[in-house]
Tab-separated table of C-alpha atoms in Angstrom:
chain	number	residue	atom	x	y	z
M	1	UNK	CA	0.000	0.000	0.000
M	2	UNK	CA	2.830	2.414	1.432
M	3	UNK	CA	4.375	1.649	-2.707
M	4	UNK	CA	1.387	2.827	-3.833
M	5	UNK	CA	1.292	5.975	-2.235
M	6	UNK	CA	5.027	6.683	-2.536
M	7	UNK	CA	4.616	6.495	-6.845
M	8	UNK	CA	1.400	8.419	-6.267
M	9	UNK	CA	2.865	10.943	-4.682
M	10	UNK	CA	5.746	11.242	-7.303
M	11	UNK	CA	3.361	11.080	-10.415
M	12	UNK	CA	1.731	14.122	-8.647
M	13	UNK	CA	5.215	15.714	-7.975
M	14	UNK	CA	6.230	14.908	-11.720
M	15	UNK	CA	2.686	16.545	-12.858
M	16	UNK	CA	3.936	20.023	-10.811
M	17	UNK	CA	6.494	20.006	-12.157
M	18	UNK	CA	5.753	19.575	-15.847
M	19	UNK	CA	2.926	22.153	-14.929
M	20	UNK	CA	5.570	24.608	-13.802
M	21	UNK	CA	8.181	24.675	-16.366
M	22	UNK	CA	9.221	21.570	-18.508
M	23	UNK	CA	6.110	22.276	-20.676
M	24	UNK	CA	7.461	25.679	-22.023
M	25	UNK	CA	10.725	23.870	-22.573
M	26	UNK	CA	8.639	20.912	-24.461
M	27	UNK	CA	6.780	23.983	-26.488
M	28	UNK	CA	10.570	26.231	-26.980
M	29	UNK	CA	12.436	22.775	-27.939
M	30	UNK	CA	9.479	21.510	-30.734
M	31	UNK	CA	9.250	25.294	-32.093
M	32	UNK	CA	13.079	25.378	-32.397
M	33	UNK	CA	13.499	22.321	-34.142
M	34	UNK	CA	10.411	23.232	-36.513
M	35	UNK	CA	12.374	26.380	-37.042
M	36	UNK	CA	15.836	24.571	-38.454
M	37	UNK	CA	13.533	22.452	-40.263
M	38	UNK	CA	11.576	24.909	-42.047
M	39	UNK	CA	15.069	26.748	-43.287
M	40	UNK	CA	15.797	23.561	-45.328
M	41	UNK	CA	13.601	23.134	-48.346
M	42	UNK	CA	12.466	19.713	-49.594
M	43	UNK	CA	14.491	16.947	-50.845
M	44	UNK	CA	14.257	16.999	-54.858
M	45	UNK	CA	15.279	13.715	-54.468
M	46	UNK	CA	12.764	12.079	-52.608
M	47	UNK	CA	9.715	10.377	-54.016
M	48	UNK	CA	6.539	11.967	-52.804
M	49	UNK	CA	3.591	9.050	-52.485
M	50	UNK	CA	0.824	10.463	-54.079
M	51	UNK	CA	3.060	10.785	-57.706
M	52	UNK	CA	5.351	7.473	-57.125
M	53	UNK	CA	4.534	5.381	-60.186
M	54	UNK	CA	5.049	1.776	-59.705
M	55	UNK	CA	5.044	0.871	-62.930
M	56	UNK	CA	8.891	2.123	-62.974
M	57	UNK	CA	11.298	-0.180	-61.485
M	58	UNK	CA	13.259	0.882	-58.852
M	59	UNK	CA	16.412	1.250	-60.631
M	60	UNK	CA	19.292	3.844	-59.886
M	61	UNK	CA	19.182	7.687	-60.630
M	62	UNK	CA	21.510	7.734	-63.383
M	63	UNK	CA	19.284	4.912	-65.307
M	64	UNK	CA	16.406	5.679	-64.785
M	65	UNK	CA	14.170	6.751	-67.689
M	66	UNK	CA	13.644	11.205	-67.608
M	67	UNK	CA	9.438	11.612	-67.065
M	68	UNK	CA	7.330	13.941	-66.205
M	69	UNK	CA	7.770	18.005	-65.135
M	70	UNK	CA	11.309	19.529	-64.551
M	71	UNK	CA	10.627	21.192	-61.499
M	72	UNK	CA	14.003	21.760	-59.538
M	73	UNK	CA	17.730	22.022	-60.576
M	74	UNK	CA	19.651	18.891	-60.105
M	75	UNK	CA	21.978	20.364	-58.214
M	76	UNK	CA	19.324	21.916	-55.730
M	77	UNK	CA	21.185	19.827	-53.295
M	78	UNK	CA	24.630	21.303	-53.927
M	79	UNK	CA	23.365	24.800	-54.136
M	80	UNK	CA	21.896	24.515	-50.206
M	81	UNK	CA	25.134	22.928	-49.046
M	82	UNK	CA	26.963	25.447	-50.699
M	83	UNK	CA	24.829	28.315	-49.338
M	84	UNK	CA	22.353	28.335	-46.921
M	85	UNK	CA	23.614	25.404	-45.276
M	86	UNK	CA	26.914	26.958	-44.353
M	87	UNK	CA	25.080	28.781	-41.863
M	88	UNK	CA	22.878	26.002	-40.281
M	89	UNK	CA	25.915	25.024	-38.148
M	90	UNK	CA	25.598	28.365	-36.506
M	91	UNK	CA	22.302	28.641	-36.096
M	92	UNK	CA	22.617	25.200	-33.824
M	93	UNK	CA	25.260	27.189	-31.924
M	94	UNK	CA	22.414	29.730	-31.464
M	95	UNK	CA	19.971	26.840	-30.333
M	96	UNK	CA	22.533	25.301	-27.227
M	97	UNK	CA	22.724	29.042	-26.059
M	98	UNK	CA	19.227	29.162	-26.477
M	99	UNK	CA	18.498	26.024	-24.444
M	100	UNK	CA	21.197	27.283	-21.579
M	101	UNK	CA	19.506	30.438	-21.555
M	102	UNK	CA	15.888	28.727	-20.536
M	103	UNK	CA	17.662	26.656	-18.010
M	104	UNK	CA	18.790	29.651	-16.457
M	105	UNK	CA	15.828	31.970	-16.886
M	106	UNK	CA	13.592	29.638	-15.273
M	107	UNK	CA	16.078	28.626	-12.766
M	108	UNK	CA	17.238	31.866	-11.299
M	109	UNK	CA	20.782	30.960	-12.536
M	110	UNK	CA	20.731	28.322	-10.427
M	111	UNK	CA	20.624	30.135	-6.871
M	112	UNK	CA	18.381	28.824	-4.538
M	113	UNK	CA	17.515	31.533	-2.412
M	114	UNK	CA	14.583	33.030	-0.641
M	115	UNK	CA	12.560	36.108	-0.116
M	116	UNK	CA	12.745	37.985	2.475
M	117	UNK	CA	10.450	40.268	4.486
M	118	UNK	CA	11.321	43.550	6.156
M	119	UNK	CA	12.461	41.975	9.640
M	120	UNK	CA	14.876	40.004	7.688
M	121	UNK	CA	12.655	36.838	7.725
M	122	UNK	CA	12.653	34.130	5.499
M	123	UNK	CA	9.581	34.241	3.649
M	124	UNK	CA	8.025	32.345	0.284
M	125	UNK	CA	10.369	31.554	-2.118
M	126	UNK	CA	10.201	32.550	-5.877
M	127	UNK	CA	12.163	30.556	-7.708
M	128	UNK	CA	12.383	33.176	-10.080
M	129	UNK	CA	13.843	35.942	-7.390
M	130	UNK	CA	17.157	36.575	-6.226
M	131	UNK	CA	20.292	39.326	-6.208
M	132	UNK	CA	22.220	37.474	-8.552
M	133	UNK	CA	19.279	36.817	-11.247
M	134	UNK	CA	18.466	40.958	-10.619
M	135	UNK	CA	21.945	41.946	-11.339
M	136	UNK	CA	22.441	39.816	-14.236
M	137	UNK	CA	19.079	41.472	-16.072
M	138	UNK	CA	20.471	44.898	-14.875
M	139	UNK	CA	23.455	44.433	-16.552
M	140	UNK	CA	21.938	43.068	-19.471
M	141	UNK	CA	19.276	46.473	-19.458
M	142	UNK	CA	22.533	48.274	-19.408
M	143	UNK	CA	24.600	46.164	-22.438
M	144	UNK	CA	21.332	46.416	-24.678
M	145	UNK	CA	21.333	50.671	-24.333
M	146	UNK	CA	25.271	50.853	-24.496
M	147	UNK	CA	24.910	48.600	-27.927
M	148	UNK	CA	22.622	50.744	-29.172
M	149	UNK	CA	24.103	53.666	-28.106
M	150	UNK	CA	27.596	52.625	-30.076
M	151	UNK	CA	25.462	52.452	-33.438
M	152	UNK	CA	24.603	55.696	-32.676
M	153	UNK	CA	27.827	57.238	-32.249
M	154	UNK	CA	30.610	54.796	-33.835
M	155	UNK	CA	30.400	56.380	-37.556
M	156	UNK	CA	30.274	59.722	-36.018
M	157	UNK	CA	33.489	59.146	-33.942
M	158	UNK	CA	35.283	57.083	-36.455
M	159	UNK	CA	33.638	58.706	-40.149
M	160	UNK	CA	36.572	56.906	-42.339
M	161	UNK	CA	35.419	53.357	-41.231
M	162	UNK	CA	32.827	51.879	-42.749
M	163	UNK	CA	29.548	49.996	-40.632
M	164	UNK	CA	27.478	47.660	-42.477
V	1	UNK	CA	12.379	1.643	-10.236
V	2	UNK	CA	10.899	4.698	-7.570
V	3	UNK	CA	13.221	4.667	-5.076
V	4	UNK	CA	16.077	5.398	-7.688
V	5	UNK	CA	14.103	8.109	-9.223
V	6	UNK	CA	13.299	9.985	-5.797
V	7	UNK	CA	16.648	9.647	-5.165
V	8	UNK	CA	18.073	11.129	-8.498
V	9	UNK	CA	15.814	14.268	-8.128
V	10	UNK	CA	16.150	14.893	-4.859
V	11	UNK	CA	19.770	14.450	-4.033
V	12	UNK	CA	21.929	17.142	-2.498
V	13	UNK	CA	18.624	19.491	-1.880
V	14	UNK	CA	18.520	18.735	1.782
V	15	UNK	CA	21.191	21.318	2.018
V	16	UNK	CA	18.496	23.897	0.906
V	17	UNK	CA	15.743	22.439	3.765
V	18	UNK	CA	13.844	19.493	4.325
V	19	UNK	CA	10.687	18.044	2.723
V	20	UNK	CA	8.560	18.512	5.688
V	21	UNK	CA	10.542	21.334	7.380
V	22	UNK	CA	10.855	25.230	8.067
V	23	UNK	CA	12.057	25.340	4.744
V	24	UNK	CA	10.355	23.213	2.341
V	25	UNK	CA	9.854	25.656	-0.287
V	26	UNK	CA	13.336	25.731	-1.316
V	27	UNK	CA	13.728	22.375	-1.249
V	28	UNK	CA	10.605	21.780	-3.489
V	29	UNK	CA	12.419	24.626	-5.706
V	30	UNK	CA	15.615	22.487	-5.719
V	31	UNK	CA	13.267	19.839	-7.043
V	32	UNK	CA	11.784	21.657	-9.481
V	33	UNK	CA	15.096	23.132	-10.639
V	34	UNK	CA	15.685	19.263	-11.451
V	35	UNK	CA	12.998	19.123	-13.576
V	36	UNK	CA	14.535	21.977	-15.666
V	37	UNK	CA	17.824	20.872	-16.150
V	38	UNK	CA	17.282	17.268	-17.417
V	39	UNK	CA	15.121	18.623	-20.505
V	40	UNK	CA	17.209	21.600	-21.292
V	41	UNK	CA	20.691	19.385	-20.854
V	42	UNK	CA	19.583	17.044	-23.670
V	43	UNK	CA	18.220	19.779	-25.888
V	44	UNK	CA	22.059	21.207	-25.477
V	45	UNK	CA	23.740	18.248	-25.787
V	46	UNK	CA	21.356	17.310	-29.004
V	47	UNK	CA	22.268	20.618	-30.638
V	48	UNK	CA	25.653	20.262	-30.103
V	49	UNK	CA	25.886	17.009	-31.922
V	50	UNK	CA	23.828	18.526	-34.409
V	51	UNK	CA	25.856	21.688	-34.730
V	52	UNK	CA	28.938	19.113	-35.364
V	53	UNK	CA	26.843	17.123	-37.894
V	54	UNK	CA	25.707	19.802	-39.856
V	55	UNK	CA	29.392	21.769	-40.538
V	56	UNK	CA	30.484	18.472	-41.659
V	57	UNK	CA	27.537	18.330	-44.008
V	58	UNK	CA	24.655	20.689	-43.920
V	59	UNK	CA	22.048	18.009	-45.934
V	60	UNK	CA	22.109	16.202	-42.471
V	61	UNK	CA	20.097	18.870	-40.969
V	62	UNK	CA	17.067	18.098	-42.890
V	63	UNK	CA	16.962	14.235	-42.951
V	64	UNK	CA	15.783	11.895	-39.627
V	65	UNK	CA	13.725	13.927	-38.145
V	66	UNK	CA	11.436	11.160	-36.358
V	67	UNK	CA	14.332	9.259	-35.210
V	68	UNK	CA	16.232	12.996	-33.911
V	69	UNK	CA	12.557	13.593	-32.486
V	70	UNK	CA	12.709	9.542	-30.690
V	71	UNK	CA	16.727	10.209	-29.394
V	72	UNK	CA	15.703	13.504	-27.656
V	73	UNK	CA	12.953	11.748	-25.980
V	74	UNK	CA	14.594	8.799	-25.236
V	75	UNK	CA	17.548	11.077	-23.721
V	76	UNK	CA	15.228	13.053	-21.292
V	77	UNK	CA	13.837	9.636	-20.139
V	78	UNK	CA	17.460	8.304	-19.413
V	79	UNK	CA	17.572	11.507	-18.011
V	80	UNK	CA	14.846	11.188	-15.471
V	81	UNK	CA	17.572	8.189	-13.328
V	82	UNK	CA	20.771	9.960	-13.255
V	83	UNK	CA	21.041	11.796	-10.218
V	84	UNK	CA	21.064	15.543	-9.681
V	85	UNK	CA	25.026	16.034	-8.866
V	86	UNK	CA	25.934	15.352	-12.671
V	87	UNK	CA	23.841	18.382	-13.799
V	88	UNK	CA	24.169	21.257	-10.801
V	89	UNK	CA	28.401	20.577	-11.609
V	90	UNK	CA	29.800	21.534	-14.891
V	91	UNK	CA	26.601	22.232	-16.469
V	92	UNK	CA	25.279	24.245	-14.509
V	93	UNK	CA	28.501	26.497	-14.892
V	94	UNK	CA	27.980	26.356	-18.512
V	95	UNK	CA	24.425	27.179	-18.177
V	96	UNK	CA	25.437	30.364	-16.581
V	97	UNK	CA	28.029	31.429	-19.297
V	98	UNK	CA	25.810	30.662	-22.475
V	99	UNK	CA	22.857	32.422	-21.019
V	100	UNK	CA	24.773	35.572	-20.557
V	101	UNK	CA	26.606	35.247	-24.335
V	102	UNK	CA	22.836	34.885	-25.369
V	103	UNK	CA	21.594	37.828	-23.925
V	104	UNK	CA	24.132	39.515	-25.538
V	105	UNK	CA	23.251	37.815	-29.300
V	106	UNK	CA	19.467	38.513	-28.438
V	107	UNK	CA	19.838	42.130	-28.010
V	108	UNK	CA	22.299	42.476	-31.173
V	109	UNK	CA	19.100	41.263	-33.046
V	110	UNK	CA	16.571	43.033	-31.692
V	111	UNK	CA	18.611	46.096	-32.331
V	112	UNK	CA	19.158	44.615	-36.277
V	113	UNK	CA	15.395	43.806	-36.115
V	114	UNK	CA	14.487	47.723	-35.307
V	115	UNK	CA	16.564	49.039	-37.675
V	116	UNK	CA	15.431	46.686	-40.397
V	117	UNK	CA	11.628	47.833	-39.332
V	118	UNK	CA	12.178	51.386	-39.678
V	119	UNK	CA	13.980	50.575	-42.842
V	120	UNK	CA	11.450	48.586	-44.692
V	121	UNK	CA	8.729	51.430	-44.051
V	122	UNK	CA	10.877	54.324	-45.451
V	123	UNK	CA	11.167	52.018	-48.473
V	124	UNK	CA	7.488	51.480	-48.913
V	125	UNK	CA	6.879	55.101	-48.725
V	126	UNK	CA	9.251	56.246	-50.951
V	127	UNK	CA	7.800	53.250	-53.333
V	128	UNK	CA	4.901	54.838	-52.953
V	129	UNK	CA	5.759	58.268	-53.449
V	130	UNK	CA	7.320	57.576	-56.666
V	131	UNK	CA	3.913	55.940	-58.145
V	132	UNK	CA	1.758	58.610	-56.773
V	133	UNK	CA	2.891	61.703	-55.372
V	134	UNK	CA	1.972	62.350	-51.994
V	135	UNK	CA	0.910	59.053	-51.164
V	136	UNK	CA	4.197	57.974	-49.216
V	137	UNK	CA	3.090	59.930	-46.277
V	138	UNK	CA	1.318	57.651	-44.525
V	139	UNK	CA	3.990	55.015	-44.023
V	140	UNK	CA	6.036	57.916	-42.602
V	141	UNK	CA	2.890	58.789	-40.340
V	142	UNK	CA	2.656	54.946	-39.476
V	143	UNK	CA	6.302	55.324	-38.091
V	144	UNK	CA	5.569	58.482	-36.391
V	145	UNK	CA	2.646	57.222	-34.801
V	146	UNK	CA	4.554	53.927	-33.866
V	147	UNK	CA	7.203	55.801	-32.067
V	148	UNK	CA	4.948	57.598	-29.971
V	149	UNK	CA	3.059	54.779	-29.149
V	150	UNK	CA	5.862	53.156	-27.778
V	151	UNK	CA	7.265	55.869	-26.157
V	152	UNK	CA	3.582	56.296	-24.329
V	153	UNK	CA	4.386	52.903	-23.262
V	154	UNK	CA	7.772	53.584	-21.712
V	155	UNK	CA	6.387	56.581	-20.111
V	156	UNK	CA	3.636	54.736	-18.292
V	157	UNK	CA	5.621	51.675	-17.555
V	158	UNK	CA	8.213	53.674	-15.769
V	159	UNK	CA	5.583	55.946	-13.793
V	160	UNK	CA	3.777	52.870	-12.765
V	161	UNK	CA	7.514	51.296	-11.814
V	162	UNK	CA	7.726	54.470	-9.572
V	163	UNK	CA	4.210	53.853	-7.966
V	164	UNK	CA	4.653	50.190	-7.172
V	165	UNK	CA	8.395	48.973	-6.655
V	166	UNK	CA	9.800	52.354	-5.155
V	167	UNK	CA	10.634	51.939	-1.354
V	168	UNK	CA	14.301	50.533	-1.543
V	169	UNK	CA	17.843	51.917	-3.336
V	170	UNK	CA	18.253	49.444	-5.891
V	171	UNK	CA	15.529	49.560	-7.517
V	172	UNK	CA	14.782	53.596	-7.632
V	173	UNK	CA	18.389	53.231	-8.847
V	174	UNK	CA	17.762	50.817	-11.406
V	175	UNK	CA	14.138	52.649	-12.526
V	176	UNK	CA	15.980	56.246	-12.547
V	177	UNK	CA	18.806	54.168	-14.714
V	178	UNK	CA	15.930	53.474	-17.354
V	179	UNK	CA	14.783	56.481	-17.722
V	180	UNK	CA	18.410	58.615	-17.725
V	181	UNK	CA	19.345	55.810	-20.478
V	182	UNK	CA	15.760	56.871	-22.523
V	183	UNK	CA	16.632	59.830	-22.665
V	184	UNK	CA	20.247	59.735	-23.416
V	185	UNK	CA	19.393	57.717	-26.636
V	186	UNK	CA	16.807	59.700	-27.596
V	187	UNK	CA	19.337	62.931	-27.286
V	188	UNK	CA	22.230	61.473	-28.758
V	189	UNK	CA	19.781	60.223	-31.771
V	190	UNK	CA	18.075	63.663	-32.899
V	191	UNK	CA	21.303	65.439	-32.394
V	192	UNK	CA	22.924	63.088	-35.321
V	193	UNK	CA	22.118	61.690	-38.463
V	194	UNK	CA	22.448	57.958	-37.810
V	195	UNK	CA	19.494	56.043	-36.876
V	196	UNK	CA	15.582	56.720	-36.625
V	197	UNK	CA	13.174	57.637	-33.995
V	198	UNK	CA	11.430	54.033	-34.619
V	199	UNK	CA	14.577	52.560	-33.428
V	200	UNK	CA	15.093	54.504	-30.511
V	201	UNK	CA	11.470	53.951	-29.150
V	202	UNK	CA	11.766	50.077	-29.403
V	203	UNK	CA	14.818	49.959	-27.611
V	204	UNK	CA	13.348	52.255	-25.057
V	205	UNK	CA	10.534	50.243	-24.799
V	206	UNK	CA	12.635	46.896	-24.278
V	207	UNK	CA	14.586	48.689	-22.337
V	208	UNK	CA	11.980	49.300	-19.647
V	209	UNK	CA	10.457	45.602	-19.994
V	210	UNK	CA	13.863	45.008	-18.959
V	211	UNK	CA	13.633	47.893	-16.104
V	212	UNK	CA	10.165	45.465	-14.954
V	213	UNK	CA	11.890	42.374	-15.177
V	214	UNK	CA	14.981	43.573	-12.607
V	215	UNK	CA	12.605	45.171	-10.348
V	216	UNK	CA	9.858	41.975	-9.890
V	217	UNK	CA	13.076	39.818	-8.905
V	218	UNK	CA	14.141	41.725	-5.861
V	219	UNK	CA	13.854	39.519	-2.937
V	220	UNK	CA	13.147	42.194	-0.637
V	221	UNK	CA	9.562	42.086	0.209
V	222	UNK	CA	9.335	45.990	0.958
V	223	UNK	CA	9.882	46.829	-2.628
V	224	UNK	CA	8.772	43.826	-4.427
V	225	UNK	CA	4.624	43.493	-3.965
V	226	UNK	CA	5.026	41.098	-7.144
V	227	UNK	CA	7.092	38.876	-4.206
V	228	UNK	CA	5.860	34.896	-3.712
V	229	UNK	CA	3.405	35.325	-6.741
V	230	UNK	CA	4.641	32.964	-9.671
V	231	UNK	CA	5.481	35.567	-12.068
V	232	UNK	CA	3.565	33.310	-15.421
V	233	UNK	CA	3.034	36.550	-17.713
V	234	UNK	CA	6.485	37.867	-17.318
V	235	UNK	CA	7.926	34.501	-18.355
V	236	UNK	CA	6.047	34.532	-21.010
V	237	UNK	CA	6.995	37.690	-22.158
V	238	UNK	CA	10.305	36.786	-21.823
V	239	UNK	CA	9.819	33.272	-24.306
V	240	UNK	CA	7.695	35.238	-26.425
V	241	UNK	CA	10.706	37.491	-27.059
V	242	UNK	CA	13.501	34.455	-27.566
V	243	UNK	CA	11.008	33.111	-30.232
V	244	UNK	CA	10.774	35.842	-32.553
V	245	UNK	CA	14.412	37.014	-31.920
V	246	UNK	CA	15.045	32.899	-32.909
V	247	UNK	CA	12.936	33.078	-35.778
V	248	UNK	CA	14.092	36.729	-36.822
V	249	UNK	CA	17.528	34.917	-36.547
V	250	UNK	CA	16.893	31.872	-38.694
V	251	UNK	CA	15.302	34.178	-41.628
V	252	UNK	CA	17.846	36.451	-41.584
V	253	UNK	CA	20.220	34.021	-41.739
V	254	UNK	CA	18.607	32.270	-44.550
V	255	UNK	CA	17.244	35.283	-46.337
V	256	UNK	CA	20.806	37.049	-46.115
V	257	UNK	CA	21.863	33.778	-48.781
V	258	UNK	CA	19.417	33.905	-50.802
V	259	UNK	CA	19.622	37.543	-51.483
V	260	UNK	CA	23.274	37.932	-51.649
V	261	UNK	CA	22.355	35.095	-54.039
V	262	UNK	CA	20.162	36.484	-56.643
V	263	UNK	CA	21.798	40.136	-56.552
């Protein structure tokens, strides 16, 4: 009986959990992936179902008879890895900073820490409160008008460079 | 099978409180902080082996996808046994040092983003203008009336900032920050001829979002009424934000190609 209760109790845990946080993570991680995914058009070379003729043998590109509708360059392929796909790397860079920066958003960087009231008591935590989490948005408040501020003034203090 | 798993989340929080204790809702946070890192440790380590994958050869990134979809699931569920001292060590560290790098990258293109707006609009009227005459105006009036709107917004954000988190130094310092920074932007942006008023009042704007965000996460009760509330909206805010800065980021990437391509 005691078993019972004990995996009870954890499915409940488990469903507080998922209620709190992992399902924005779920949502952020799907989204992301249907993002990469939508960058990369189809594969010319891939049979689609509804137009796969059975009547033709499944024989090798290069022998197979030319039918039907030109409509993509052979070298489609080529083109993407020459291109667009030099970039894809990066953007999967982008995604693990991504993921590290949900982990830490939602985590308060990873300090446990309470509130606390005016006596100095410790009162209901937050798990999104802290000093440390404050500073680091501070900072960032302060990076993001600095930034801007240098595109402001960086071709007026420096008029022979040249800023794409 | 539930022993080990209690015993994988749950490990090293006692030093935070105990279940049943004075302290129990730090150690539930502990817990829940568990629950975060499993999920977002496999999405890293996924991405990374991706990331390798794909500068080897870039096809890769657009083939498997049920069986990518069936490894990331099956590696959160592995996950779910390995106790909690493998993840609160190095990762954790790293967790820390990405998220800063990508605050950083987000802001760069939210800035690019701005510009680009303001950009595209002058373009449209001047398309405009040069069909009909006259007739550009009102995509200038739209950025006008853009501009103010968001500067409305700042305004009122930082007067009701004033009204409801004043009360302790750092965060009158951080709200008076805001508003200096506003205004220095704005100055330094009419006196020149770089940039456009469009910019300037989105980065205001963002800029006292950000102003809200510091303020709600100041544990001192006296200056923090938003204190022991979940704070749901503001993390949304905050997603909502990383999702169209990721998608703004995955266009742009692509789009820059494809341009640079055909002209």
């Amino acid at each position: 009986m005691s078993i019972i209760c004990f995996t009870g109790s954890i499915v409940v845990e488990c469903v507080v959990i998922i209620r709190h946080s992992d399902l924005f993570i779920f949502c952020l991680f799907f989204l992301s992936i249907e993002t990469t995914r939508s960058l990369t058009p189809a594969d010319p070379n891939r049979p689609d179902a509804s137009t796969l003729n059975l009547d033709i043998p499944f024989i090798n590109d290069e022998d197979r008879p030319t039918t039907g509708l030109v409509m993509h360059s052979a070298d489609d392929e080529e083109n993407f890895n020459r291109n667009a796909g030099s970039t894809i790397w990066k953007l999967n860079i982008v995604l693990i900073l991504i993921s590290c920066w949900v982990a830490a958003s939602l985590t308060g960087w990873g300090f446990i820490s309470g509130g606390i009231n005016s006596s100095g008591e410790h009162t209901a935590a937050n798990p999104l409160v802290g000093k440390f989490n404050m500073a680091m948005i501070a900072v960032s408040q302060n990076v993001a008008v600095l930034l801007y501020m240098w595109t402001l003034l960086a071709p007026r203090l420096f008029p022979d460079r040249e800023f794409a | 099978m539930g022993k080990q798993f209690f015993k994988a989340w749950t490990e090293g929080c006692d030093r935070y409180g105990e279940l049943d204790g004075d302290r129990a809702d730090l150690y539930q946070q502990c817990v829940q902080n568990s629950g975060v890192y499993r999920p977002t440790f496999v999405a890293s380590v996924f991405f990374a082996f991706s990331a390798i994958a794909t500068s080897m050869n870039p096809s890769i990134n657009r083939e498997i996808w049920p069986q990518k979809y069936a490894a990331y699931l099956i590696g959160v569920f592995i996950c779910m046994f390995i106790p909690n001292p493998v993840f609160t060590g190095f990762y954790l560290l790293l967790v820390r040092i990405c998220a800063m790098l990508f605050i950083v990258i987000q802001q760069v293109i939210l800035i690019d983003m701005a510009y680009n707006w303001n950009e595209s609009w002058v373009e449209k009227s001047n398309e405009c203008e040069s069909r009909e005459w006259g007739s550009g105006k009102k995509w200038l009036q739209a950025i006008i009336a853009s501009s103010v709107l968001f500067y409305i917004s700042s305004l009122v954000g930082i007067i009701l900032l004033y009204k409801h988190f004043s009360g302790c130094g750092s965060n009158e310092f951080v709200i008076t920050l805001t508003w200096i920074g506003i205004v220095a932007m704005t100055g330094v942006q009419l006196s020149g001829e770089e940039g456009s008023l469009l910019t300037t009042a989105v980065i205001s704007a963002y800029s006292t979002y950000i102003a809200y965000a510091t303020v709600s996460k100041n544990p001192n009760a006296v200056c923090n009424p938003t204190l022991g509330n979940e704070d749901i909206w503001g993390i949304a805010v905050g997603l909502t934000l990383t999702l169209i800065s990721l998608s703004w980021c995955g266009w742009s990437f692509t789009a820059q190609e494809r341009l640079s391509e055909g002209g």
